[in-house]
Tab-separated table of C-alpha atoms and ligand atoms in Angstrom:
chain	number	residue	atom	x	y	z
A	1	MET	CA	11.739	-51.787	-7.668
A	2	THR	CA	11.435	-51.885	-11.445
A	3	GLY	CA	8.318	-53.221	-13.121
A	4	GLU	CA	9.862	-56.635	-13.451
A	5	THR	CA	10.957	-56.876	-9.829
A	6	ASN	CA	7.833	-55.620	-8.063
A	7	PRO	CA	6.705	-58.935	-6.529
A	8	PHE	CA	3.029	-57.990	-6.284
A	9	LYS	CA	2.927	-57.007	-9.960
A	10	ASN	CA	4.548	-60.357	-10.733
A	11	ALA	CA	2.035	-62.212	-8.560
A	12	LEU	CA	-0.824	-60.495	-10.424
A	13	LYS	CA	0.776	-61.288	-13.767
A	14	GLN	CA	0.993	-64.972	-12.864
A	15	LEU	CA	-2.663	-64.901	-11.826
A	16	ARG	CA	-3.603	-63.137	-15.078
A	17	ILE	CA	-1.762	-65.763	-17.156
A	18	ALA	CA	-3.484	-68.596	-15.259
A	19	CYS	CA	-6.972	-67.028	-15.434
A	20	ASP	CA	-6.592	-66.351	-19.177
A	21	ALA	CA	-5.398	-69.893	-19.860
A	22	MET	CA	-8.251	-71.339	-17.799
A	23	GLY	CA	-10.870	-68.992	-19.169
A	24	ILE	CA	-11.768	-68.027	-15.632
A	25	ASN	CA	-14.500	-65.489	-15.008
A	26	GLU	CA	-13.285	-61.863	-14.777
A	27	ASP	CA	-15.121	-61.331	-11.465
A	28	ILE	CA	-13.021	-64.073	-9.900
A	29	TYR	CA	-9.809	-62.545	-11.267
A	30	ASN	CA	-10.866	-59.220	-9.811
A	31	TYR	CA	-11.725	-60.785	-6.467
A	32	LEU	CA	-8.403	-62.626	-6.273
A	33	SER	CA	-6.266	-59.693	-7.338
A	34	HIS	CA	-7.282	-57.752	-4.202
A	35	PRO	CA	-5.988	-58.878	-0.806
A	36	GLN	CA	-8.829	-59.274	1.655
A	37	ARG	CA	-7.218	-57.382	4.538
A	38	ILE	CA	-4.126	-55.229	4.835
A	39	VAL	CA	-2.774	-54.125	8.198
A	40	GLN	CA	0.153	-51.792	8.650
A	41	VAL	CA	1.461	-50.908	12.093
A	42	SER	CA	4.188	-48.783	13.630
A	43	ILE	CA	6.180	-50.670	16.240
A	44	PRO	CA	7.878	-48.547	18.892
A	45	VAL	CA	10.847	-50.320	20.461
A	46	LYS	CA	12.959	-49.084	23.353
A	47	MET	CA	16.515	-49.822	22.214
A	48	ASP	CA	19.251	-50.988	24.605
A	49	ASP	CA	20.825	-47.514	24.742
A	50	GLY	CA	17.516	-46.027	25.863
A	51	HIS	CA	16.415	-44.289	22.644
A	52	LEU	CA	13.157	-45.127	20.889
A	53	GLU	CA	13.035	-46.546	17.409
A	54	ILE	CA	9.928	-47.037	15.277
A	55	PHE	CA	9.709	-49.993	12.886
A	56	GLU	CA	7.110	-50.647	10.187
A	57	GLY	CA	5.174	-53.917	10.377
A	58	PHE	CA	2.726	-55.530	7.962
A	59	ARG	CA	0.216	-58.361	7.992
A	60	VAL	CA	-1.770	-59.152	4.871
A	61	LEU	CA	-4.556	-61.711	4.550
A	62	HIS	CA	-4.909	-62.349	0.855
A	63	ASN	CA	-7.829	-64.753	0.857
A	64	SER	CA	-9.691	-66.956	3.333
A	65	ALA	CA	-12.172	-68.745	1.055
A	66	ARG	CA	-10.631	-72.147	1.859
A	67	GLY	CA	-9.791	-71.544	5.521
A	68	PRO	CA	-7.975	-69.229	7.913
A	69	GLY	CA	-4.995	-67.266	6.623
A	70	LYS	CA	-1.611	-68.967	6.891
A	71	GLY	CA	1.859	-67.674	6.249
A	72	GLY	CA	5.124	-66.586	7.736
A	73	ILE	CA	6.555	-63.387	9.154
A	74	ARG	CA	9.823	-62.094	7.738
A	75	TYR	CA	12.315	-59.675	9.201
A	76	ALA	CA	14.435	-57.930	6.574
A	77	ALA	CA	15.578	-54.442	5.697
A	78	GLU	CA	13.840	-54.647	2.293
A	79	VAL	CA	10.385	-55.704	3.567
A	80	ASN	CA	7.646	-53.508	2.101
A	81	MET	CA	3.903	-53.676	1.553
A	82	ASP	CA	4.025	-54.871	-2.072
A	83	GLU	CA	6.370	-57.702	-1.154
A	84	VAL	CA	4.104	-58.812	1.714
A	85	LYS	CA	1.026	-58.628	-0.537
A	86	ALA	CA	2.767	-60.835	-3.104
A	87	LEU	CA	3.927	-63.331	-0.508
A	88	ALA	CA	0.397	-63.513	0.958
A	89	THR	CA	-1.035	-64.117	-2.518
A	90	TRP	CA	1.459	-66.916	-3.180
A	91	MET	CA	0.462	-68.501	0.154
A	92	THR	CA	-3.156	-68.710	-1.054
A	93	TRP	CA	-2.028	-70.681	-4.114
A	94	LYS	CA	0.459	-72.770	-2.145
A	95	CYS	CA	-2.109	-73.979	0.398
A	96	ALA	CA	-4.628	-74.666	-2.377
A	97	CYS	CA	-2.047	-76.416	-4.570
A	98	VAL	CA	-1.188	-78.983	-1.888
A	99	GLY	CA	-4.789	-79.135	-0.654
A	100	ILE	CA	-4.464	-78.000	2.959
A	101	PRO	CA	-7.422	-76.092	4.441
A	102	TYR	CA	-5.991	-72.589	4.606
A	103	GLY	CA	-6.111	-69.286	2.848
A	104	GLY	CA	-3.002	-67.191	2.284
A	105	ALA	CA	-1.408	-64.575	4.502
A	106	LYS	CA	2.004	-63.082	5.201
A	107	GLY	CA	3.626	-60.576	7.480
A	108	GLY	CA	6.860	-58.745	7.853
A	109	VAL	CA	8.796	-56.079	9.649
A	110	THR	CA	11.220	-53.713	7.925
A	111	VAL	CA	14.286	-54.348	10.039
A	112	ASP	CA	17.768	-55.762	9.654
A	113	PRO	CA	17.666	-58.205	12.581
A	114	ARG	CA	21.465	-58.547	12.636
A	115	LYS	CA	21.648	-54.976	13.906
A	116	LEU	CA	19.423	-55.676	16.947
A	117	SER	CA	20.322	-57.345	20.217
A	118	VAL	CA	18.296	-60.370	21.360
A	119	GLY	CA	16.480	-58.169	23.864
A	120	GLU	CA	15.567	-55.620	21.182
A	121	LEU	CA	14.351	-58.396	18.876
A	122	GLU	CA	12.190	-59.810	21.653
A	123	ARG	CA	10.601	-56.408	22.394
A	124	LEU	CA	10.043	-55.854	18.654
A	125	THR	CA	8.375	-59.261	18.235
A	126	ARG	CA	6.174	-58.857	21.299
A	127	ARG	CA	5.033	-55.343	20.358
A	128	PHE	CA	4.388	-56.372	16.742
A	129	THR	CA	2.284	-59.305	18.017
A	130	ALA	CA	0.340	-56.987	20.320
A	131	ASN	CA	-0.267	-54.552	17.443
A	132	ILE	CA	-1.765	-57.257	15.212
A	133	ILE	CA	-3.465	-59.229	17.984
A	134	ASN	CA	-6.965	-58.552	16.667
A	135	VAL	CA	-6.256	-59.991	13.228
A	136	ILE	CA	-4.280	-63.118	14.135
A	137	GLY	CA	-5.509	-66.230	15.951
A	138	PRO	CA	-5.853	-69.996	15.461
A	139	GLU	CA	-9.201	-69.553	13.713
A	140	THR	CA	-8.370	-66.459	11.685
A	141	ASP	CA	-4.768	-66.030	10.590
A	142	ILE	CA	-1.835	-68.137	11.767
A	143	PRO	CA	1.733	-66.791	11.459
A	144	ALA	CA	4.879	-68.918	11.098
A	145	PRO	CA	8.586	-68.369	10.508
A	146	ASP	CA	9.918	-66.950	7.268
A	147	MET	CA	13.182	-65.236	6.382
A	148	ASN	CA	15.196	-64.357	9.549
A	149	THR	CA	12.563	-65.624	11.969
A	150	GLY	CA	12.362	-69.054	13.583
A	151	GLY	CA	11.334	-70.980	16.680
A	152	ARG	CA	12.564	-68.311	19.075
A	153	GLU	CA	10.377	-65.576	17.528
A	154	MET	CA	7.381	-67.904	17.331
A	155	GLY	CA	7.816	-68.717	21.037
A	156	TRP	CA	7.690	-64.982	21.898
A	157	MET	CA	4.702	-64.519	19.633
A	158	MET	CA	2.752	-67.424	21.143
A	159	ASP	CA	3.593	-66.215	24.665
A	160	THR	CA	2.523	-62.609	23.973
A	161	TYR	CA	-0.766	-63.732	22.445
A	162	SER	CA	-1.387	-66.171	25.323
A	163	MET	CA	-0.628	-63.550	27.984
A	164	GLN	CA	-3.157	-61.180	26.401
A	165	LYS	CA	-5.822	-63.900	26.173
A	166	GLY	CA	-5.187	-65.162	29.689
A	167	HIS	CA	-4.612	-68.781	28.677
A	168	VAL	CA	-2.172	-70.759	26.555
A	169	VAL	CA	-3.015	-70.646	22.845
A	170	HIS	CA	-0.588	-73.017	21.142
A	171	GLY	CA	-2.335	-72.824	17.777
A	172	VAL	CA	-1.853	-69.076	17.231
A	173	CYS	CA	1.351	-69.643	15.266
A	174	THR	CA	3.417	-72.536	13.964
A	175	GLY	CA	7.120	-73.255	13.713
A	176	LYS	CA	7.401	-73.115	17.516
A	177	PRO	CA	10.004	-75.123	19.427
A	178	VAL	CA	8.713	-78.653	20.170
A	179	GLU	CA	8.796	-77.962	23.921
A	180	ILE	CA	5.998	-75.394	23.557
A	181	GLY	CA	3.657	-76.982	21.047
A	182	GLY	CA	5.865	-77.219	17.975
A	183	SER	CA	5.916	-80.224	15.676
A	184	LEU	CA	8.768	-82.610	15.121
A	185	GLY	CA	10.081	-82.250	11.592
A	186	ARG	CA	8.968	-78.630	11.061
A	187	THR	CA	12.502	-77.201	10.911
A	188	GLN	CA	13.489	-79.605	8.137
A	189	ALA	CA	10.142	-79.633	6.319
A	190	THR	CA	10.560	-76.905	3.683
A	191	GLY	CA	13.972	-78.106	2.500
A	192	HIS	CA	12.825	-81.718	2.714
A	193	GLY	CA	9.914	-80.856	0.404
A	194	VAL	CA	12.186	-79.054	-2.085
A	195	ALA	CA	14.524	-82.066	-2.335
A	196	PHE	CA	11.507	-84.384	-2.477
A	197	CYS	CA	10.075	-82.487	-5.486
A	198	MET	CA	13.458	-82.482	-7.213
A	199	HIS	CA	13.712	-86.231	-6.683
A	200	GLU	CA	10.172	-86.834	-7.978
A	201	TYR	CA	10.973	-84.716	-11.038
A	202	ALA	CA	14.160	-86.756	-11.605
A	203	LYS	CA	12.257	-90.056	-11.330
A	204	ARG	CA	9.685	-88.973	-13.892
A	205	HIS	CA	12.382	-87.838	-16.305
A	206	ASN	CA	14.503	-90.972	-15.931
A	207	MET	CA	17.360	-89.132	-14.272
A	208	LYS	CA	19.507	-90.926	-11.688
A	209	PRO	CA	20.586	-89.018	-8.549
A	210	GLU	CA	24.207	-90.085	-8.911
A	211	GLU	CA	24.294	-88.645	-12.448
A	212	CYS	CA	22.851	-85.272	-11.431
A	213	THR	CA	24.641	-82.192	-10.169
A	214	VAL	CA	22.786	-79.800	-7.889
A	215	VAL	CA	23.251	-76.111	-7.115
A	216	VAL	CA	21.419	-74.638	-4.134
A	217	GLN	CA	21.337	-70.843	-3.945
A	218	GLY	CA	21.041	-69.887	-0.261
A	219	PHE	CA	22.258	-71.884	2.753
A	220	GLY	CA	19.632	-70.657	5.229
A	221	ASN	CA	16.973	-72.925	6.728
A	222	VAL	CA	15.483	-73.942	3.357
A	223	GLY	CA	18.804	-74.336	1.524
A	224	GLN	CA	20.459	-76.288	4.330
A	225	TYR	CA	17.747	-78.920	4.544
A	226	THR	CA	17.402	-79.052	0.754
A	227	CYS	CA	21.117	-79.915	0.612
A	228	LEU	CA	20.993	-82.405	3.492
A	229	THR	CA	17.956	-84.244	2.099
A	230	ALA	CA	19.272	-84.185	-1.481
A	231	LYS	CA	22.558	-85.642	-0.232
A	232	ASP	CA	20.629	-88.450	1.513
A	233	PHE	CA	18.839	-89.167	-1.786
A	234	GLY	CA	22.270	-89.587	-3.410
A	235	TYR	CA	22.680	-86.246	-5.234
A	236	LYS	CA	25.967	-84.391	-5.560
A	237	ILE	CA	25.702	-80.751	-4.465
A	238	ILE	CA	28.349	-78.727	-6.279
A	239	ALA	CA	27.596	-75.191	-5.093
A	240	THR	CA	25.745	-73.200	-2.474
A	241	SER	CA	25.835	-69.643	-1.138
A	242	ASP	CA	24.947	-67.274	1.678
A	243	ILE	CA	25.423	-63.579	2.410
A	244	SER	CA	29.193	-64.097	2.499
A	245	GLY	CA	29.340	-65.347	-1.118
A	246	ALA	CA	29.021	-68.548	-3.150
A	247	TYR	CA	31.017	-71.747	-2.693
A	248	TYR	CA	31.732	-74.150	-5.545
A	249	ASN	CA	33.365	-77.546	-5.728
A	250	PRO	CA	32.798	-79.559	-8.937
A	251	GLU	CA	33.710	-82.750	-7.029
A	252	GLY	CA	30.850	-82.157	-4.602
A	253	LEU	CA	30.594	-80.176	-1.367
A	254	ASP	CA	30.779	-81.787	2.066
A	255	ILE	CA	27.313	-80.686	3.189
A	256	ASP	CA	27.552	-82.101	6.719
A	257	GLU	CA	30.765	-80.206	7.276
A	258	MET	CA	29.287	-76.966	5.889
A	259	PHE	CA	26.199	-77.421	8.063
A	260	ALA	CA	28.399	-77.862	11.151
A	261	TYR	CA	30.483	-74.841	10.069
A	262	ILE	CA	27.519	-72.485	9.731
A	263	SER	CA	25.851	-73.810	12.899
A	264	ASP	CA	28.956	-72.909	14.929
A	265	PRO	CA	28.103	-69.642	16.764
A	266	ALA	CA	31.665	-68.495	16.090
A	267	HIS	CA	30.885	-68.475	12.328
A	268	ARG	CA	27.124	-68.103	11.636
A	269	THR	CA	27.911	-67.678	7.902
A	270	LEU	CA	30.121	-69.599	5.484
A	271	GLU	CA	32.727	-66.801	5.531
A	272	GLY	CA	36.153	-68.399	5.840
A	273	TYR	CA	35.064	-71.844	4.611
A	274	THR	CA	38.027	-72.967	2.533
A	275	LYS	CA	37.147	-76.358	1.050
A	276	ALA	CA	35.469	-74.803	-1.970
A	277	GLN	CA	36.219	-72.206	-4.575
A	278	LYS	CA	34.652	-68.815	-3.843
A	279	ILE	CA	32.554	-67.514	-6.730
A	280	SER	CA	29.977	-64.746	-7.128
A	281	ASN	CA	26.230	-65.141	-6.757
A	282	SER	CA	25.695	-64.546	-10.487
A	283	GLU	CA	28.335	-67.147	-11.377
A	284	LEU	CA	26.542	-69.609	-9.095
A	285	LEU	CA	23.214	-69.048	-10.834
A	286	GLU	CA	24.791	-69.632	-14.223
A	287	LEU	CA	26.713	-72.809	-13.371
A	288	GLU	CA	26.390	-75.853	-15.594
A	289	CYS	CA	24.276	-78.297	-13.552
A	290	THR	CA	21.245	-80.561	-13.631
A	291	PHE	CA	19.203	-78.828	-10.926
A	292	MET	CA	19.424	-75.232	-9.790
A	293	ASN	CA	17.387	-74.662	-6.653
A	294	PRO	CA	16.993	-70.980	-5.773
A	295	CYS	CA	16.366	-71.027	-2.003
A	296	ALA	CA	17.114	-67.407	-1.149
A	297	LEU	CA	15.078	-64.408	-2.289
A	298	GLU	CA	12.619	-63.160	-4.888
A	299	ASN	CA	13.740	-62.003	-8.362
A	300	GLN	CA	16.968	-63.989	-8.682
A	301	VAL	CA	16.329	-65.206	-12.222
A	302	THR	CA	15.183	-62.317	-14.377
A	303	GLU	CA	14.892	-61.401	-18.034
A	304	GLU	CA	18.562	-60.348	-17.791
A	305	ASN	CA	20.194	-63.630	-16.668
A	306	ALA	CA	17.560	-66.201	-17.782
A	307	PRO	CA	19.225	-66.584	-21.230
A	308	ARG	CA	22.441	-67.703	-19.479
A	309	ILE	CA	20.952	-70.272	-17.071
A	310	LYS	CA	22.434	-73.682	-17.854
A	311	ALA	CA	20.489	-75.934	-15.460
A	312	LYS	CA	18.046	-78.464	-16.904
A	313	CYS	CA	15.473	-77.777	-14.215
A	314	LEU	CA	14.906	-75.172	-11.487
A	315	VAL	CA	13.184	-76.113	-8.240
A	316	GLU	CA	11.991	-73.002	-6.412
A	317	GLY	CA	12.801	-73.245	-2.705
A	318	ALA	CA	12.295	-69.486	-2.277
A	319	ASN	CA	9.055	-67.639	-2.989
A	320	GLY	CA	9.069	-65.820	-6.322
A	321	PRO	CA	12.729	-66.338	-7.315
A	322	VAL	CA	11.913	-66.434	-11.053
A	323	THR	CA	10.129	-63.447	-12.639
A	324	PRO	CA	7.321	-64.017	-15.201
A	325	LYS	CA	9.565	-62.706	-18.002
A	326	ALA	CA	12.337	-65.094	-16.988
A	327	ASP	CA	9.747	-67.882	-16.900
A	328	GLU	CA	8.924	-67.259	-20.573
A	329	ILE	CA	12.607	-67.319	-21.522
A	330	LEU	CA	13.308	-70.513	-19.577
A	331	GLU	CA	10.249	-72.200	-21.064
A	332	SER	CA	11.291	-71.267	-24.606
A	333	ARG	CA	14.731	-72.754	-23.867
A	334	GLY	CA	13.182	-76.020	-22.640
A	335	ILE	CA	14.183	-75.512	-19.005
A	336	ASP	CA	11.538	-76.726	-16.561
A	337	VAL	CA	10.673	-74.860	-13.363
A	338	VAL	CA	9.040	-76.686	-10.442
A	339	PRO	CA	7.203	-73.672	-8.977
A	340	ASP	CA	7.419	-72.300	-5.441
A	341	ILE	CA	3.742	-72.939	-4.678
A	342	LEU	CA	4.482	-76.658	-5.015
A	343	ALA	CA	8.223	-77.020	-4.355
A	344	ASN	CA	8.437	-75.133	-1.061
A	345	ALA	CA	5.019	-76.158	0.284
A	346	GLY	CA	6.556	-78.728	2.660
A	347	GLY	CA	6.985	-76.024	5.308
A	348	VAL	CA	3.398	-74.879	5.423
A	349	THR	CA	2.202	-78.480	5.170
A	350	CYS	CA	4.143	-79.364	8.305
A	351	SER	CA	2.798	-76.149	9.875
A	352	TYR	CA	-0.657	-77.537	9.180
A	353	PHE	CA	0.289	-80.717	11.081
A	354	GLU	CA	1.569	-78.573	13.952
A	355	TRP	CA	-1.719	-76.646	14.116
A	356	VAL	CA	-3.712	-79.896	14.002
A	357	GLN	CA	-1.585	-81.376	16.820
A	358	ASP	CA	-1.942	-78.171	18.882
A	359	ARG	CA	-5.709	-78.238	18.509
A	360	MET	CA	-5.894	-81.929	19.431
A	361	ALA	CA	-3.222	-81.563	22.127
A	362	LEU	CA	-1.945	-84.859	20.827
A	363	PHE	CA	1.520	-85.009	19.323
A	364	TRP	CA	2.864	-87.251	16.576
A	365	ASP	CA	6.242	-88.930	16.339
A	366	LEU	CA	8.675	-87.917	13.594
A	367	ASP	CA	7.859	-90.969	11.485
A	368	GLN	CA	4.207	-90.056	11.344
A	369	VAL	CA	4.991	-86.416	10.480
A	370	ASN	CA	7.323	-87.408	7.653
A	371	LYS	CA	4.965	-90.063	6.319
A	372	GLU	CA	2.054	-87.614	6.182
A	373	LEU	CA	4.283	-84.914	4.676
A	374	ASP	CA	5.526	-87.161	1.876
A	375	LYS	CA	1.950	-88.320	1.224
A	376	ILE	CA	0.704	-84.765	0.692
A	377	MET	CA	3.759	-83.695	-1.322
A	378	LEU	CA	3.542	-86.755	-3.562
A	379	ARG	CA	-0.168	-86.269	-4.186
A	380	ALA	CA	0.426	-82.616	-5.067
A	381	PHE	CA	3.448	-83.343	-7.265
A	382	ASP	CA	1.574	-86.083	-9.113
A	383	GLY	CA	-1.399	-83.795	-9.732
A	384	VAL	CA	0.762	-81.007	-11.144
A	385	HIS	CA	2.959	-83.335	-13.200
A	386	GLU	CA	-0.014	-85.119	-14.759
A	387	LEU	CA	-1.816	-81.892	-15.612
A	388	ALA	CA	1.355	-80.411	-17.129
A	389	GLN	CA	1.672	-83.517	-19.315
A	390	GLU	CA	-1.982	-83.490	-20.301
A	391	LYS	CA	-2.102	-79.785	-21.164
A	392	LYS	CA	1.481	-79.696	-22.462
A	393	CYS	CA	2.105	-76.671	-20.292
A	394	SER	CA	4.672	-75.589	-17.724
A	395	TYR	CA	4.642	-76.936	-14.183
A	396	ARG	CA	3.860	-73.418	-12.970
A	397	LEU	CA	0.787	-73.087	-15.138
A	398	ALA	CA	-0.420	-76.553	-14.120
A	399	ALA	CA	0.073	-75.729	-10.423
A	400	TYR	CA	-1.824	-72.439	-10.859
A	401	PHE	CA	-4.624	-74.248	-12.697
A	402	ILE	CA	-5.109	-76.548	-9.735
A	403	ALA	CA	-4.712	-73.872	-7.063
A	404	VAL	CA	-6.778	-71.088	-8.635
A	405	GLN	CA	-9.507	-73.546	-9.594
A	406	ARG	CA	-9.779	-74.731	-5.972
A	407	VAL	CA	-9.980	-71.195	-4.602
A	408	ALA	CA	-12.446	-70.100	-7.298
A	409	LYS	CA	-14.628	-73.113	-6.518
A	410	ALA	CA	-14.618	-72.268	-2.803
A	411	ILE	CA	-15.650	-68.668	-3.543
A	412	GLU	CA	-18.395	-69.875	-5.845
A	413	MET	CA	-19.727	-72.407	-3.316
A	414	ARG	CA	-19.654	-69.968	-0.407
A	415	GLY	CA	-21.087	-67.117	-2.469
A	416	ILE	CA	-20.440	-63.440	-1.897
A	417	TYR	CA	-21.587	-62.129	1.482
A	418	PRO	CA	-24.188	-60.661	2.113
B	1	LIG	N1	7.057	-68.979	5.434
B	1	LIG	C1	6.841	-70.277	4.907
B	1	LIG	C2	6.361	-70.209	3.467
B	1	LIG	O1	6.624	-69.275	2.759
B	1	LIG	C3	5.970	-71.138	5.804
B	1	LIG	C4	4.590	-70.633	6.081
B	1	LIG	C5	3.865	-71.420	7.167
B	1	LIG	O2	4.399	-72.394	7.648
B	1	LIG	O3	2.757	-71.010	7.502
B	1	LIG	O4	5.766	-71.134	2.974
């Protein structure tokens, strides 16, 4: 990782920029630049062929001034401590930005899940849960899905925790299947929120959906539902991508067909999809379009390619896809960025609803979930948009102003223990 692509360094840089602009007290900066708790575990897993493999697992609680830690668990070969620290830090700002009563946390395991059988993945998830059992819980730190994890993993996690406690604890994690305490709408929520923010941005800048072209980098959970919701709002999606490459059609992609294609267990990726031109990931990022929504990984838009980005606005479906240096370049070129801590907050907001429903043991219908989700997203978008206008600053800086201010206020009101 170079200086520019170390996510934790980038997270600290963003905090530094926000604290300087706000004139925030140095003690608060210091407090917030140190994660509250860092746990690293070794996870022994008996593989199908009988040999033992050890995986590294992480859980970081960045801050709990506003409530218990909240944030996903990712499985990827590149997962490392600095990445998890950054992602936990961003969760603190995300929950504060949309005003839900959580602090920030994140977890991960360094593993390429495609190389494991379902049985191996289950044993890995259960042993990881057991190894972090003393730091997670509905009142302390609540995991959820992130990259390469989903309802299945959350089901195993909830079951392992419940077995250890001796009773069912639905609220220990979110993103569970609806049959075991999950919420309707959670699977779609992150992508729905990304498309919602893009649409709100368009409305405020007098842009009409039918006149906009949209590129969505990444056709995983977030990208898929960003595309599907954007299509329902009337936008034309001209390109998307996954690990097999990028797919471009200037006339507009058939999103329903691509969704069906990737959902087919015989495919699982877009490899072999022929109704689009195959291009590279870097070509996709540099396409001429109205909106470019990076919904894949960190560090996709850097100092190197930011000068060649042609979109009018970026909406960050992923966490940390634009580096601070790229941010400066985009801003100087008049390209707006709707930041991750606002744009992809739909997922954690719906997780909040799931946790509330689990604790009440009273479940909402989809209409109620979506209505509440749009209410929170609209309130957050409005707040950030208005502050950005008032201060004549970027959306990211405005979102950080709101988020950091809320966390700083909570620390100040609670005081430092003892
Ligand atoms: N992993 C998601 C995120 O980055 C969701 C977290 C959650 O639902 O707690 O926002």
